[in-house]
XYZ file of C-alpha atoms in Angstrom:
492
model
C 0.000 0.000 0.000
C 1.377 3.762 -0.989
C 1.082 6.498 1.276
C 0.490 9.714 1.068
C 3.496 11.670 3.028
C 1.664 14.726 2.239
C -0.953 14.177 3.793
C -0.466 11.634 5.638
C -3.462 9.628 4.825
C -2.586 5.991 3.514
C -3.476 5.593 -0.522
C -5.068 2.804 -2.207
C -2.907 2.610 -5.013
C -0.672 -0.494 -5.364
C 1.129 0.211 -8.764
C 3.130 2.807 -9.150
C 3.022 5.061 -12.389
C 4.009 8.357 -13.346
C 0.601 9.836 -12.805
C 0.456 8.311 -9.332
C 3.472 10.393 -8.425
C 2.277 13.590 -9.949
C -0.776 12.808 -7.729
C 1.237 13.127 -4.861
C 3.447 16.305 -5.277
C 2.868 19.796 -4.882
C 3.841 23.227 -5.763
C 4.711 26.330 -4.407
C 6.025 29.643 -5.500
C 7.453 32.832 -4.665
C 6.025 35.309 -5.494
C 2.810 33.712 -4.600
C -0.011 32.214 -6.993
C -4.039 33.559 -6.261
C -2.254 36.744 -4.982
C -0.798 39.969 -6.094
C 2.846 41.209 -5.502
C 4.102 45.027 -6.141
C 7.340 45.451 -7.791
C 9.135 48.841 -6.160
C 10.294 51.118 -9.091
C 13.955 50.569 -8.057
C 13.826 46.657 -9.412
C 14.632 46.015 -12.074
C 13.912 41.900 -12.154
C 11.825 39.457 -10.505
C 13.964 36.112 -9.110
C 10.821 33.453 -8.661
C 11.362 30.221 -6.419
C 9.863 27.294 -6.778
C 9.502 24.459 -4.212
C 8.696 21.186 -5.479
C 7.464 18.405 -2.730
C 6.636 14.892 -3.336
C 5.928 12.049 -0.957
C 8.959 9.838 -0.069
C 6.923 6.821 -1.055
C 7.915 6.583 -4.529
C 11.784 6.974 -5.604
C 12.951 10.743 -5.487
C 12.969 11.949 -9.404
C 14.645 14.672 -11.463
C 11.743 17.217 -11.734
C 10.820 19.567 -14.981
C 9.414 22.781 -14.191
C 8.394 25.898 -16.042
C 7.022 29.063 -15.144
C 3.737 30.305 -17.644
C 3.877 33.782 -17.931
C 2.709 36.585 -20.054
C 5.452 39.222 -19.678
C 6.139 40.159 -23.064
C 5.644 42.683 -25.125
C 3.420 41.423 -27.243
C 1.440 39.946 -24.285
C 1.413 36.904 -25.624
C 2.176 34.133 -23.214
C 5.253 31.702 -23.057
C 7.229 29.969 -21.061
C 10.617 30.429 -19.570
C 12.620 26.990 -17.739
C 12.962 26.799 -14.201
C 16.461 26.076 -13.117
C 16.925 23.884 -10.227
C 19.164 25.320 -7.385
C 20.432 25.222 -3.832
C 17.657 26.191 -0.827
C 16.101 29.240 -1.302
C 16.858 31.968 1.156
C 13.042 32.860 1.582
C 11.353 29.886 3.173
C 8.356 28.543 1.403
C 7.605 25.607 3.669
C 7.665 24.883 7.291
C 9.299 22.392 9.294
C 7.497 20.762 12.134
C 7.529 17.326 14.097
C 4.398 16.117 12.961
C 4.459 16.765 9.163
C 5.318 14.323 6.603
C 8.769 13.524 5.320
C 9.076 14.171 1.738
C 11.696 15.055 -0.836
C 12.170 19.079 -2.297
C 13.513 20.173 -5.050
C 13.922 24.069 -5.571
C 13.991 25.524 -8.816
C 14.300 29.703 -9.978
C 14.900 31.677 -13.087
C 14.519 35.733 -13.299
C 12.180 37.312 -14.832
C 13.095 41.365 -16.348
C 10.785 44.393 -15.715
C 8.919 44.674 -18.641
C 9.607 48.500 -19.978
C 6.149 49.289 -20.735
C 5.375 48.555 -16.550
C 2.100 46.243 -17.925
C 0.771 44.003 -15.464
C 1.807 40.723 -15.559
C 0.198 37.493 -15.070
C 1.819 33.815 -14.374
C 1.146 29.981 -13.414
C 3.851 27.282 -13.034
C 3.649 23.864 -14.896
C 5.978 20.673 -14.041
C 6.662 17.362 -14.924
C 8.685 14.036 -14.516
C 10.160 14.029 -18.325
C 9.621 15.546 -21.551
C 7.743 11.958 -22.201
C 5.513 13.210 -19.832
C 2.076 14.823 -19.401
C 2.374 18.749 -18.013
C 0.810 18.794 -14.213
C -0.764 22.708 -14.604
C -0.636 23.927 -10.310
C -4.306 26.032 -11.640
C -5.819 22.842 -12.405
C -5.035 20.322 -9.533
C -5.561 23.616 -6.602
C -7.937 26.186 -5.763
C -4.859 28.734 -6.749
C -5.779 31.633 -9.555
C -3.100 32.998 -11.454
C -0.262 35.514 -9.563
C -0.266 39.103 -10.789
C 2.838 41.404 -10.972
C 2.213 44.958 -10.916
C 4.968 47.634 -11.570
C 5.413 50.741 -9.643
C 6.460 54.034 -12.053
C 9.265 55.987 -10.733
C 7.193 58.905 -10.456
C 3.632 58.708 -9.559
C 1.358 61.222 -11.356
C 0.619 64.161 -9.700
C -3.008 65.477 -10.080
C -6.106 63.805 -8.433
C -7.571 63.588 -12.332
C -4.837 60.482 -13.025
C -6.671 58.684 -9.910
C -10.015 59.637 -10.402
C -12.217 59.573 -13.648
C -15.131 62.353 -14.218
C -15.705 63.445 -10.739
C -17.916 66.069 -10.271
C -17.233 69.875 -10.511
C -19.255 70.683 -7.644
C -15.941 69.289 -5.503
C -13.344 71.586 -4.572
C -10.150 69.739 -4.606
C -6.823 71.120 -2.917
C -3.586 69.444 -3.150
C -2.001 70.054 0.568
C 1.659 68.824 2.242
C 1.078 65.084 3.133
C 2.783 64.413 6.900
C 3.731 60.672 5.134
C 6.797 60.572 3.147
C 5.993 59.174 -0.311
C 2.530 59.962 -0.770
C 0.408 62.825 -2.244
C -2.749 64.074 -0.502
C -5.809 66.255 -1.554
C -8.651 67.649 0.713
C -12.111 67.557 -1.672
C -15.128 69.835 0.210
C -18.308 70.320 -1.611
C -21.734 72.133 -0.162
C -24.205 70.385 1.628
C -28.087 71.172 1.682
C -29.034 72.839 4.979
C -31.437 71.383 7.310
C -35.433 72.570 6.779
C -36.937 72.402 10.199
C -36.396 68.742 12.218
C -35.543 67.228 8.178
C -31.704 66.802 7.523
C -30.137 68.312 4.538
C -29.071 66.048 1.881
C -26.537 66.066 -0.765
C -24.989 63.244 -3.568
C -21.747 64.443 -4.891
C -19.791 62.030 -7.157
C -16.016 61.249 -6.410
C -15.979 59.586 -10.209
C -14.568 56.366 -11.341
C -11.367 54.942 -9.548
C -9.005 54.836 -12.576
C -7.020 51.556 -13.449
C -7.613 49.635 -10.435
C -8.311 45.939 -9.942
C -9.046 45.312 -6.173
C -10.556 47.757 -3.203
C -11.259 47.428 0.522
C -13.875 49.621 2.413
C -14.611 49.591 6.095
C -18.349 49.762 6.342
C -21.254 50.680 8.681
C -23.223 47.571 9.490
C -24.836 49.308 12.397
C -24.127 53.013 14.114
C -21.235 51.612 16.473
C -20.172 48.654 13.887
C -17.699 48.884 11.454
C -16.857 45.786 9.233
C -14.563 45.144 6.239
C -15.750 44.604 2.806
C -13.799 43.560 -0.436
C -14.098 42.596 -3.675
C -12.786 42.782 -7.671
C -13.453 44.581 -10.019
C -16.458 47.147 -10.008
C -16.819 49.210 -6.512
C -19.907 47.649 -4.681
C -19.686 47.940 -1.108
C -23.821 47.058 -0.042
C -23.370 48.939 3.067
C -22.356 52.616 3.418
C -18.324 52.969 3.721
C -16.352 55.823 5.915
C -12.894 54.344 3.952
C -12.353 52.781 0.727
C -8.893 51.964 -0.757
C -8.441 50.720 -4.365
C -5.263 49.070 -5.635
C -4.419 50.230 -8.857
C -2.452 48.460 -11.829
C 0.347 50.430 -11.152
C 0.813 48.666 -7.880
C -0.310 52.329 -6.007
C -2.726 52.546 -3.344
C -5.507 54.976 -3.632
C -7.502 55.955 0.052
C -10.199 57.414 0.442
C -11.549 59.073 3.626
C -14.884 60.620 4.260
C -14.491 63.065 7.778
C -17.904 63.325 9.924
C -18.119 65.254 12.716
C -17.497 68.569 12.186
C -20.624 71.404 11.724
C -23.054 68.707 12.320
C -22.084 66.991 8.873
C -21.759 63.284 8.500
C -20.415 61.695 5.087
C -20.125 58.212 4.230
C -19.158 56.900 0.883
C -21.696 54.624 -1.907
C -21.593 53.341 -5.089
C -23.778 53.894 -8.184
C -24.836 51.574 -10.872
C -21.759 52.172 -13.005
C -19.191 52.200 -10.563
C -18.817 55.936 -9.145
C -17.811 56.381 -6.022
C -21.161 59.112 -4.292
C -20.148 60.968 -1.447
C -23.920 60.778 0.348
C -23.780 63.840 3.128
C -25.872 64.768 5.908
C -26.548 67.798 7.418
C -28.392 68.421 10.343
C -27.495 72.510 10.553
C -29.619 75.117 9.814
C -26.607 76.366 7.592
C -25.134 75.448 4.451
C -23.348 72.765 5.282
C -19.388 71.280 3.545
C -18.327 67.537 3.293
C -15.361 67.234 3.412
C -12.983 63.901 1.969
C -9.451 63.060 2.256
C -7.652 61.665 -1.153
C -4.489 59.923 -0.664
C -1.966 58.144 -2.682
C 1.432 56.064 -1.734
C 3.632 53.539 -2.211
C 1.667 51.076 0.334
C -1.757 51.130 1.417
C -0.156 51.826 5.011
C 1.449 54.807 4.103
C -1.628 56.256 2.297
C -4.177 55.031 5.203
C -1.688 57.057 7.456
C -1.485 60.154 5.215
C -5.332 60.368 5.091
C -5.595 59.714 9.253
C -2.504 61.785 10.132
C -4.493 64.964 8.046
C -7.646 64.309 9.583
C -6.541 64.299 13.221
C -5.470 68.312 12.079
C -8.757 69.007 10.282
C -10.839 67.517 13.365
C -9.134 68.875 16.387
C -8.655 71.925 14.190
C -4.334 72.898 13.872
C -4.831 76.338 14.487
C -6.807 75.709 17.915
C -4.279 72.863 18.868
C -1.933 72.503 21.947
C 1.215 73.531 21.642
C 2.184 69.974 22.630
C 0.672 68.356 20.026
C 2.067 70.633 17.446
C 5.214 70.228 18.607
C 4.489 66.374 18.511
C 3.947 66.394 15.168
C 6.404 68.575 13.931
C 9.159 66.691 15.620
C 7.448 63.469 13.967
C 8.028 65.477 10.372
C 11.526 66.561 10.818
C 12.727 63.680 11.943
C 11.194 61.707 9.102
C 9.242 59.106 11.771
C 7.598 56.203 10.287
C 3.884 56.907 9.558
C 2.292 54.288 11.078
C 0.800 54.479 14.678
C 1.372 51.314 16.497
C 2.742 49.207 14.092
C 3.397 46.683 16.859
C -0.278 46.134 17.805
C -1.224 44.810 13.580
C 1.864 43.128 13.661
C 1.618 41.087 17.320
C -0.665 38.733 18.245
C -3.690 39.986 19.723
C -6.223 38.542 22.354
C -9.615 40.247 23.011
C -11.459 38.610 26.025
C -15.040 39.262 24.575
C -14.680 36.195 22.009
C -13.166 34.323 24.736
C -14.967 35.005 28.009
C -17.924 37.300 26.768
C -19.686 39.797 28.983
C -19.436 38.058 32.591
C -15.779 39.421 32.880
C -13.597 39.717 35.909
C -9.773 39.635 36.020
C -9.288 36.703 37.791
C -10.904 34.948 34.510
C -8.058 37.409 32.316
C -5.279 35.923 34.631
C -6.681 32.343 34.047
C -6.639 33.071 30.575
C -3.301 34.608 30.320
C -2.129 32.071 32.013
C -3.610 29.213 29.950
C -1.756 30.916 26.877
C 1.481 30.879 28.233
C 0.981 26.675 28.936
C 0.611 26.315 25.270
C 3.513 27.997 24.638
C 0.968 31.196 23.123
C 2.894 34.966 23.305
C 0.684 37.519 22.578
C 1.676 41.158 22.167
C -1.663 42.605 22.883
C -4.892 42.333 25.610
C -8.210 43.903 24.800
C -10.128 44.251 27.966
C -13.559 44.196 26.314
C -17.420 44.606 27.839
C -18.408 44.487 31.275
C -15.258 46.332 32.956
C -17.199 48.911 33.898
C -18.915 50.322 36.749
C -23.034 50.382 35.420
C -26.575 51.172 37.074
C -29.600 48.586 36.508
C -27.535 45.177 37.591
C -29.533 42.406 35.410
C -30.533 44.690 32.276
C -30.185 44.719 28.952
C -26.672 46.465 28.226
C -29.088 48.902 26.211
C -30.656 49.616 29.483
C -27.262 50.328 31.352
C -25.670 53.795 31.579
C -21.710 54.422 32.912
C -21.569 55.554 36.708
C -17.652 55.825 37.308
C -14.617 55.749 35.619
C -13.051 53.248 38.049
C -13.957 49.338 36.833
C -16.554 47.464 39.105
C -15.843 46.620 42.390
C -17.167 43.198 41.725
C -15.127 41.552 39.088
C -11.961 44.262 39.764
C -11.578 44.905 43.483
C -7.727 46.679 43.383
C -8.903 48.749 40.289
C -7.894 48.539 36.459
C -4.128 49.768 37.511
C -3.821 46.474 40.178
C -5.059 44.498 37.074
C -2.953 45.641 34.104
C 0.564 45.686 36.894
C -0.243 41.985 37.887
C -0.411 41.115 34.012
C 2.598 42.811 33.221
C 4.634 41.256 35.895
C 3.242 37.787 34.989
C 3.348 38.587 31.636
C 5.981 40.317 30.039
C 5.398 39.934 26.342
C 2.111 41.781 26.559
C 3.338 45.122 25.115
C 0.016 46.903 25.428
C -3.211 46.545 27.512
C -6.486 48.421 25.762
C -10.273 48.504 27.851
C -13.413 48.824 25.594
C -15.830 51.552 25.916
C -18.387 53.198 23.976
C -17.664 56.547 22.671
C -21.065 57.514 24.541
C -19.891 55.562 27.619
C -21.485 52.415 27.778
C -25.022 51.379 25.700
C -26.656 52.571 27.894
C -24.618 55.784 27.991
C -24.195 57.633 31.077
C -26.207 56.522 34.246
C -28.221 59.895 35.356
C -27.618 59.216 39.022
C -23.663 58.138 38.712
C -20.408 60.190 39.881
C -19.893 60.772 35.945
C -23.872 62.627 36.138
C -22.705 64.582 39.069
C -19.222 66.347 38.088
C -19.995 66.667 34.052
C -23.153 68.558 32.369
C -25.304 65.847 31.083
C -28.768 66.531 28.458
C -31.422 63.855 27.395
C -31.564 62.660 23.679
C -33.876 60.077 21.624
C -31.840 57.069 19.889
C -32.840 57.069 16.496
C -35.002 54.066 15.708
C -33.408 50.398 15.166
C -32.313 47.887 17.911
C -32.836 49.843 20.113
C -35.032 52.630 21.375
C -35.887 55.240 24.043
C -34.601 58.382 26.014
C -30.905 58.414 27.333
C -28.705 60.362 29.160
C -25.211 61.454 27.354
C -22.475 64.162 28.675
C -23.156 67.680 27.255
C -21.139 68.490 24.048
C -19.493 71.460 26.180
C -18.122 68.806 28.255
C -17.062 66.075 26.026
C -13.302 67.430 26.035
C -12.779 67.513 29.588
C -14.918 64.265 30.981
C -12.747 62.237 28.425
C -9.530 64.467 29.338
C -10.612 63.560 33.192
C -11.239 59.742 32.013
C -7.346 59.052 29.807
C -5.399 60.602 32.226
């Protein structure tokens, strides 16, 4: 009886033939099949690697392979020899105790820049001999052809080369970007003013995302939800979006932000029937009202997500009203060309969040039990989330709709020492864990703030009406005039 040493299951097979072997052998490649890779302007080749595996129950052969590609100029598509080589120096496969034994065989070849920067796409084929029937990796996996796209040395400059027949209602400003290696634009248009208690509405299109094959958006499932979307092809998001990115054919990254907040406009971001991206604003002032959308473009979607946040945080708090600090903070960051991206540590590390875990009956002797558990198995993470139910709440045994914030300290209940004993006790125990984050609503809790709580009695409060949905009623929030310092109060 054969078996399978790549999977590890035994095989029926009793006779072994060429197409038995091919059967048990498999491919993979750097750069990657199914995905797409950028190509930085300053390369000038491609090196691809190739590991071939195939189970140790049949005699180790001599291996054909060829990489499919349609990198020419006349796009037509050919094929260019693998050569087989020593190890590669970027691992493709990983070693562990309980996988199979079986034999590799690593093959590469390089592959020039084309000059005209088209997209290229590619598949690998291999074989046993040139007696022998091609095994195409497309047709034996779930694996699409990989894409190269090529980087020009010097992105265009004007928001037109990114976006297609946007709309001359939008006023569109080309401003200093805080991100090295990315442009930036602020687009404002007018918004309808508010007739009586009925909002103000305006559509204004953004156009067509030029030359792009793939975009993201983070969407609004439900007024404190955000969830990603993605797709191919034409923009269709079903939900509205705050952010959309788009990567275009060029191997740039185009992000787009849509700023709410400020003169009692909100903007969020849908698409049309043909593709246009509408910038569908709100406004609830009496006043003429201005949307207002970040346009960004870099290298990596990171550097243009940070351009687009890094400008908002100044358009929000307002630069010419900020702190001295921050300005200074920033400046600093600028001058000494600092590496756009906040945290990179948290998207990087491994994270745990106790609400998938240990849900909404949460107190920190079940985090230590957890923490602890991790450590057994031999688990580092980098990052806690302290999620739900650390608070201090009115109306024990209600829905958390029903529940308003009454202190900044955590309960007494499931944290006796406070939030500060917890988080030292984990970081003794626990060194790896880098940072410690607690959950709340931007409101306070669902609830929001308890009327008869310590929060109620040193900030203004006011009563407002949840709009209609899951869930309904009169509330109790913190004043607007307030806002700044009960959350000033709450970080520090």
């Amino acid at each position: 009886m054969v078996v399978d040493e790549l999977s590890d299951k035994p095989s029926q097979l009793k006779f072994v033939r060429v197409a038995q072997m091919l059967l048990f052998s498999n491919a993979l490649c750097d750069p990657p099949l199914g995905q797409t890779t950028i190509v930085k302007s300053d390369q000038d080749s491609i090196k691809f690697t190739v590991l071939l595996e195939s189970s140790k129950s049949f005699p180790e052969q001599n291996w054909e392979a060829v990489l499919w590609h349609n990198g020419h100029e006349s796009r037509e598509w050919k094929e260019l020899a693998l050569q087989e080589t020593e190890i590669s120096e970027r691992p493709l496969a990983i070693e562990s105790n309980g996988r199979p034994q079986v034999y590799r065989r690593w093959y590469s070849v390089i592959l020039n820049k084309p000059s005209n920067l088209e997209p290229i796409q590619f598949t690998l084929k291999y074989r046993l001999s040139s007696y022998d029937t091609w095994r195409w990796v497309n047709e034996h996996s779930n694996l699409t052809d990989g894409e190269l796209y090529f980087q020009p040395k010097t992105p265009p400059k004007d928001l037109v080369n990114y976006l297609k027949d946007f709309s001359p209602d939008l006023s569109v400003d080309s401003v200093e970007s805080e991100t090295p290696h990315t442009q930036l634009w602020v687009l404002t248009s007018q918004v309808k003013a508010a007739e009586g208690k009925a909002s103000g509405y305006t559509d204004t299109s953004l156009g067509v995302p030029r030359s792009f094959s793939r975009w993201f958006s983070l969407v609004r499932i439900w007024s404190p939800w955000l969830a990603p979307r993605h797709g191919q092809g034409q923009f269709s998001p079903h939900e509205d979006a705050v952010l959309s990115s788009f990567l275009r054919m060029d191997g740039l990254h185009l992000v787009l932000l849509a700023i709410s907040g400020i003169d009692q406009v909100l903007t969020v971001f849908k698409p049309d029937s043909d593709g246009n991206v509408i910038a569908h604003s709100r406004n609830d002032s009496l006043e003429l009202g201005q949307a207002r959308i970040l346009a960004a473009v870099g290298t990596t979607f990171n550097a243009a997500l940070a351009a687009v946040m890094y400008h908002a945080r100044k358009v929000v708090r307002g630069y010419d009203t900020m702190s001295q600090d921050v300005k200074e903070e920033m400046e600093t960051a600028l001058e000494k060309d600092v590496k756009a991206e906040w945290m990179e540590n948290w998207y990087d590390g491994l994270t745990y969040c106790t609400w998938n875990a240990l849900g909404q009956d949460l107190h920190e002797q079940k985090i230590f039990d957890a923490l602890d558990i991790l450590k057994e198995k031999g688990i580092q993470i980098t990052n806690l989330i302290i999620d739900d139910n650390w608070q201090s709440l009115d109306n024990q045994g209600q829905s958390q709709f029903q529940r308003g914030w009454t202190d900044f300290e955590a309960n007494k209940e499931g944290f006796p020492n406070g939030l500060k004993h917890t988080a030292t006790t984990i970081r003794d125990k626990h060194p790896n864990v880098q940072h410690i984050a607690v959950w709340h609503a931007l409101l306070g809790y669902w609830g929001a703030v308890s009327p008869t709580g310590n929060i109620a009695k040193n900030y203004r409060t006011r009563k407002v009406r949840k709009s209609k949905g899951l869930t309904e009623g009169i509330m109790t929030v913190v004043d607007e005039e307030d806002v700044p310092r009960m959350y000033d109060d709450f970080y520090k």
